[in-house]
Amino acid sequence: MSKTIQIAIDGPAGAGKSTVAKALAAKLGYIYIDTGAMYRAITLIMLENDIALTDEERISDILKTVKITFGDSMPDGRQKVYCNAVDCTEKIRSPEVSRHVSEVSALPIVRRALVDKQRQIAGENNVIMDGRDIGTVVLPHAQHKFFLTATLEERTRRRSEEMRNAGMAMDFDVLKSEIAQRDEKDSQRIDSPLKAADDAVLIDTSKMSLDEVIENLFSRI
Ligand code: DC
């Protein structure tokens, strides 16, 4: 058992993980780590440098040298993300990155490097970490594990609103089918798929307000 407090929040895209994790981290004074942002940052760098999924050498170079850091929250609540000290907050959320991130995050070489990094942060700080494999693989001994779900319709509605607020509005049905495809890929991959840990508390947030979800988790912690 680690000396730090670790809280794992997993679930599919748009289940409300990041908003809830961020709010809980602020309430508890813990560090919030958005692991999806880390996979997105690697995807962005690979796209910008035209690196193929099969080019292990160049991917390995990136993984060894890249510095992904998190900054303060912005007025809309989102956390700033920096790739090698350059603000990449907007770019990592682009539809282009969203379309490729599942393939990149299925690569064992990428997962190994990012999981190491995530464990290191969690070994040194009290953390709330959100992702797909936090309770199962990254922090199997986390003191609290939650798995948030919601219907595909509701998750699309939330993502759609988020994207509109970020000035990246997308057609609802296109977004819905992209989210469904991403969930499918994330759940079917061989290396640490999207899955609830056996000891995770499952919460369907479809009909809950954000405050209700936060309160629910907070009371259990
Ligand atoms: O949380 P998000 O939608 O920003 O995550 C983007 C992608 O990153 C997601 O489709 C799968 C991948 N991911 C992962 O494989 N493991 C994690 N712990 C977090 C995200």
Tab-separated table of C-alpha atoms and ligand atoms in Angstrom:
chain	number	residue	atom	x	y	z
A	1	MET	CA	0.000	0.000	0.000
A	2	SER	CA	1.385	3.389	-0.955
A	3	LYS	CA	1.964	6.238	1.496
A	4	THR	CA	0.065	8.658	-0.682
A	5	ILE	CA	-3.694	8.723	-1.156
A	6	GLN	CA	-4.750	7.564	-4.591
A	7	ILE	CA	-8.200	7.934	-6.092
A	8	ALA	CA	-8.904	6.319	-9.463
A	9	ILE	CA	-11.734	7.430	-11.729
A	10	ASP	CA	-12.228	5.429	-14.909
A	11	GLY	CA	-14.928	5.253	-17.548
A	12	PRO	CA	-15.714	5.866	-21.213
A	13	ALA	CA	-15.422	9.202	-23.032
A	14	GLY	CA	-17.817	11.889	-21.830
A	15	ALA	CA	-18.906	10.157	-18.616
A	16	GLY	CA	-17.966	13.289	-16.664
A	17	LYS	CA	-14.728	11.921	-15.220
A	18	SER	CA	-12.526	14.960	-15.708
A	19	THR	CA	-15.005	17.532	-14.404
A	20	VAL	CA	-15.750	15.420	-11.350
A	21	ALA	CA	-12.097	14.541	-10.731
A	22	LYS	CA	-11.065	18.174	-10.962
A	23	ALA	CA	-13.763	19.326	-8.539
A	24	LEU	CA	-12.892	16.580	-6.049
A	25	ALA	CA	-9.192	17.362	-6.296
A	26	ALA	CA	-9.926	21.004	-5.473
A	27	LYS	CA	-12.137	20.002	-2.520
A	28	LEU	CA	-9.547	17.577	-1.135
A	29	GLY	CA	-6.418	19.548	-2.001
A	30	TYR	CA	-5.055	16.694	-4.133
A	31	ILE	CA	-3.346	16.850	-7.511
A	32	TYR	CA	-5.540	16.059	-10.494
A	33	ILE	CA	-3.985	14.076	-13.337
A	34	ASP	CA	-5.841	13.808	-16.627
A	35	THR	CA	-4.168	10.737	-18.135
A	36	GLY	CA	-6.213	11.054	-21.342
A	37	ALA	CA	-4.458	14.391	-21.923
A	38	MET	CA	-1.114	12.570	-21.778
A	39	TYR	CA	-2.179	10.085	-24.500
A	40	ARG	CA	-3.576	12.996	-26.499
A	41	ALA	CA	-0.302	14.941	-26.202
A	42	ILE	CA	1.710	12.002	-27.585
A	43	THR	CA	-0.839	11.619	-30.394
A	44	LEU	CA	-0.544	15.323	-31.244
A	45	ILE	CA	3.252	15.175	-31.413
A	46	MET	CA	3.113	12.073	-33.612
A	47	LEU	CA	0.640	13.748	-35.981
A	48	GLU	CA	2.632	16.982	-36.133
A	49	ASN	CA	5.830	15.089	-36.900
A	50	ASP	CA	4.204	12.619	-39.248
A	51	ILE	CA	5.326	9.614	-37.207
A	52	ALA	CA	3.820	6.272	-38.191
A	53	LEU	CA	2.264	3.972	-35.593
A	54	THR	CA	4.843	1.352	-36.573
A	55	ASP	CA	7.886	3.610	-36.143
A	56	GLU	CA	8.921	2.389	-32.694
A	57	GLU	CA	12.267	4.138	-32.807
A	58	ARG	CA	10.863	7.620	-33.274
A	59	ILE	CA	7.994	6.955	-30.870
A	60	SER	CA	10.504	5.823	-28.287
A	61	ASP	CA	12.539	9.010	-28.816
A	62	ILE	CA	9.457	11.117	-28.217
A	63	LEU	CA	8.530	9.189	-25.098
A	64	LYS	CA	12.031	9.673	-23.709
A	65	THR	CA	12.224	13.393	-24.367
A	66	VAL	CA	8.704	14.823	-24.169
A	67	LYS	CA	7.666	16.833	-21.134
A	68	ILE	CA	3.929	16.886	-20.579
A	69	THR	CA	2.969	19.232	-17.775
A	70	PHE	CA	-0.258	20.539	-16.324
A	71	GLY	CA	-0.959	24.140	-15.424
A	72	ASP	CA	-3.672	26.111	-13.702
A	73	SER	CA	-7.323	25.733	-14.493
A	74	MET	CA	-8.785	28.151	-17.010
A	75	PRO	CA	-12.007	30.126	-16.407
A	76	ASP	CA	-14.048	27.314	-18.023
A	77	GLY	CA	-12.561	24.834	-15.545
A	78	ARG	CA	-10.316	23.042	-18.015
A	79	GLN	CA	-6.716	22.499	-16.993
A	80	LYS	CA	-3.914	23.912	-19.126
A	81	VAL	CA	-1.711	21.268	-20.743
A	82	TYR	CA	1.811	21.910	-22.015
A	83	CYS	CA	3.772	19.763	-24.462
A	84	ASN	CA	7.465	20.616	-24.053
A	85	ALA	CA	6.508	23.907	-22.378
A	86	VAL	CA	4.251	24.938	-25.284
A	87	ASP	CA	0.555	25.358	-24.491
A	88	CYS	CA	-1.223	22.492	-26.315
A	89	THR	CA	-4.524	22.638	-24.391
A	90	GLU	CA	-6.650	23.368	-27.453
A	91	LYS	CA	-4.787	21.219	-29.944
A	92	ILE	CA	-4.976	18.006	-27.941
A	93	ARG	CA	-8.798	18.261	-27.945
A	94	SER	CA	-9.072	18.708	-31.717
A	95	PRO	CA	-11.218	16.218	-33.681
A	96	GLU	CA	-8.049	15.140	-35.511
A	97	VAL	CA	-6.339	14.092	-32.275
A	98	SER	CA	-9.565	12.477	-30.993
A	99	ARG	CA	-9.720	10.370	-34.152
A	100	HIS	CA	-6.200	8.971	-33.698
A	101	VAL	CA	-5.754	8.770	-29.942
A	102	SER	CA	-7.206	5.266	-29.539
A	103	GLU	CA	-4.695	3.798	-31.990
A	104	VAL	CA	-1.790	5.552	-30.307
A	105	SER	CA	-2.930	4.611	-26.812
A	106	ALA	CA	-3.196	0.953	-27.832
A	107	LEU	CA	0.581	0.815	-28.454
A	108	PRO	CA	2.290	-1.034	-25.572
A	109	ILE	CA	5.411	1.142	-25.893
A	110	VAL	CA	3.317	4.267	-25.303
A	111	ARG	CA	1.361	2.733	-22.435
A	112	ARG	CA	4.500	1.539	-20.642
A	113	ALA	CA	6.088	4.982	-20.683
A	114	LEU	CA	2.971	6.875	-19.630
A	115	VAL	CA	1.969	4.387	-16.936
A	116	ASP	CA	5.470	4.690	-15.418
A	117	LYS	CA	5.115	8.442	-15.370
A	118	GLN	CA	1.624	8.253	-13.840
A	119	ARG	CA	2.802	5.877	-11.095
A	120	GLN	CA	5.727	8.133	-10.314
A	121	ILE	CA	3.433	11.149	-9.835
A	122	ALA	CA	1.033	9.085	-7.703
A	123	GLY	CA	3.913	7.824	-5.574
A	124	GLU	CA	4.909	11.370	-4.670
A	125	ASN	CA	1.550	13.142	-4.315
A	126	ASN	CA	-2.002	12.540	-3.161
A	127	VAL	CA	-3.770	12.224	-6.501
A	128	ILE	CA	-7.050	11.898	-8.269
A	129	MET	CA	-6.312	10.327	-11.607
A	130	ASP	CA	-8.813	9.809	-14.372
A	131	GLY	CA	-8.522	7.525	-17.363
A	132	ARG	CA	-9.428	4.063	-18.613
A	133	ASP	CA	-7.063	1.720	-16.744
A	134	ILE	CA	-6.255	3.577	-13.533
A	135	GLY	CA	-8.053	1.229	-11.138
A	136	THR	CA	-7.074	-1.921	-13.052
A	137	VAL	CA	-3.464	-1.293	-14.098
A	138	VAL	CA	-1.928	2.046	-13.109
A	139	LEU	CA	-2.953	2.157	-9.441
A	140	PRO	CA	-4.351	-1.265	-8.550
A	141	HIS	CA	-3.937	-0.431	-4.842
A	142	ALA	CA	-5.756	2.905	-4.990
A	143	GLN	CA	-7.746	3.509	-1.805
A	144	HIS	CA	-10.806	4.555	-3.810
A	145	LYS	CA	-11.865	3.422	-7.274
A	146	PHE	CA	-14.806	4.701	-9.243
A	147	PHE	CA	-16.116	3.752	-12.664
A	148	LEU	CA	-18.392	6.403	-14.158
A	149	THR	CA	-20.714	5.586	-17.026
A	150	ALA	CA	-23.614	7.285	-18.819
A	151	THR	CA	-25.639	6.504	-21.926
A	152	LEU	CA	-23.977	7.181	-25.269
A	153	GLU	CA	-26.596	9.860	-25.995
A	154	GLU	CA	-25.892	11.716	-22.761
A	155	ARG	CA	-22.118	11.409	-23.119
A	156	THR	CA	-22.338	12.807	-26.648
A	157	ARG	CA	-24.485	15.678	-25.419
A	158	ARG	CA	-21.881	16.576	-22.788
A	159	ARG	CA	-18.925	16.301	-25.181
A	160	SER	CA	-20.818	18.296	-27.782
A	161	GLU	CA	-21.382	21.116	-25.295
A	162	GLU	CA	-17.739	21.027	-24.223
A	163	MET	CA	-16.575	21.234	-27.819
A	164	ARG	CA	-18.986	24.052	-28.622
A	165	ASN	CA	-17.684	26.012	-25.626
A	166	ALA	CA	-14.146	25.451	-26.868
A	167	GLY	CA	-15.077	26.795	-30.315
A	168	MET	CA	-14.858	23.338	-31.959
A	169	ALA	CA	-18.547	22.590	-32.577
A	170	MET	CA	-19.216	19.258	-34.319
A	171	ASP	CA	-22.257	17.615	-35.864
A	172	PHE	CA	-24.003	15.647	-33.070
A	173	ASP	CA	-24.387	12.372	-34.981
A	174	VAL	CA	-20.814	12.418	-36.276
A	175	LEU	CA	-19.555	13.038	-32.741
A	176	LYS	CA	-21.800	10.273	-31.401
A	177	SER	CA	-20.462	7.729	-33.851
A	178	GLU	CA	-16.855	8.793	-33.202
A	179	ILE	CA	-17.328	8.409	-29.436
A	180	ALA	CA	-18.921	4.977	-29.943
A	181	GLN	CA	-16.003	3.888	-32.133
A	182	ARG	CA	-13.452	5.182	-29.625
A	183	ASP	CA	-15.177	3.328	-26.751
A	184	GLU	CA	-15.177	0.166	-28.827
A	185	LYS	CA	-11.455	0.455	-29.625
A	186	ASP	CA	-10.548	1.406	-26.044
A	187	SER	CA	-12.544	-1.549	-24.668
A	188	GLN	CA	-11.301	-4.130	-27.160
A	189	ARG	CA	-7.583	-3.390	-27.110
A	190	ILE	CA	-5.366	-6.113	-25.711
A	191	ASP	CA	-3.139	-3.960	-23.495
A	192	SER	CA	-5.026	-2.577	-20.469
A	193	PRO	CA	-8.471	-2.041	-22.002
A	194	LEU	CA	-11.184	0.258	-20.671
A	195	LYS	CA	-12.657	-1.831	-17.874
A	196	ALA	CA	-14.021	-1.394	-14.371
A	197	ALA	CA	-11.797	-2.814	-11.638
A	198	ASP	CA	-13.506	-5.593	-9.657
A	199	ASP	CA	-13.406	-3.394	-6.573
A	200	ALA	CA	-14.554	-0.149	-8.260
A	201	VAL	CA	-17.801	1.589	-7.328
A	202	LEU	CA	-19.923	1.817	-10.490
A	203	ILE	CA	-21.942	4.997	-10.950
A	204	ASP	CA	-24.294	5.705	-13.839
A	205	THR	CA	-24.298	9.502	-14.130
A	206	SER	CA	-26.858	9.736	-16.976
A	207	LYS	CA	-29.554	11.248	-14.800
A	208	MET	CA	-27.378	12.938	-12.218
A	209	SER	CA	-26.296	16.566	-12.093
A	210	LEU	CA	-22.623	17.320	-11.822
A	211	ASP	CA	-23.046	18.394	-8.192
A	212	GLU	CA	-24.824	15.143	-7.375
A	213	VAL	CA	-21.987	13.081	-8.828
A	214	ILE	CA	-19.354	15.100	-6.970
A	215	GLU	CA	-21.299	14.813	-3.701
A	216	ASN	CA	-21.801	11.077	-4.202
A	217	LEU	CA	-18.084	10.424	-4.671
A	218	PHE	CA	-17.072	12.886	-1.959
A	219	SER	CA	-19.300	11.200	0.622
A	220	ARG	CA	-17.757	7.799	-0.186
A	221	ILE	CA	-14.209	9.174	0.116
B	1	DC	O1	-10.165	10.881	-21.500
B	1	DC	P1	-9.917	11.223	-22.972
B	1	DC	O2	-11.149	11.080	-23.813
B	1	DC	O3	-9.262	12.539	-23.147
B	1	DC	O4	-8.877	10.088	-23.462
B	1	DC	C1	-8.389	10.064	-24.769
B	1	DC	C2	-7.984	8.656	-25.155
B	1	DC	O5	-6.825	8.254	-24.440
B	1	DC	C3	-9.009	7.563	-24.914
B	1	DC	O6	-9.844	7.382	-26.039
B	1	DC	C4	-8.187	6.334	-24.645
B	1	DC	C5	-6.871	6.866	-24.167
B	1	DC	N1	-6.652	6.662	-22.736
B	1	DC	C6	-6.134	5.455	-22.348
B	1	DC	O7	-5.943	4.578	-23.180
B	1	DC	N2	-5.823	5.234	-21.046
B	1	DC	C7	-6.032	6.176	-20.128
B	1	DC	N3	-5.703	5.946	-18.853
B	1	DC	C8	-6.596	7.419	-20.504
B	1	DC	C9	-6.915	7.626	-21.822
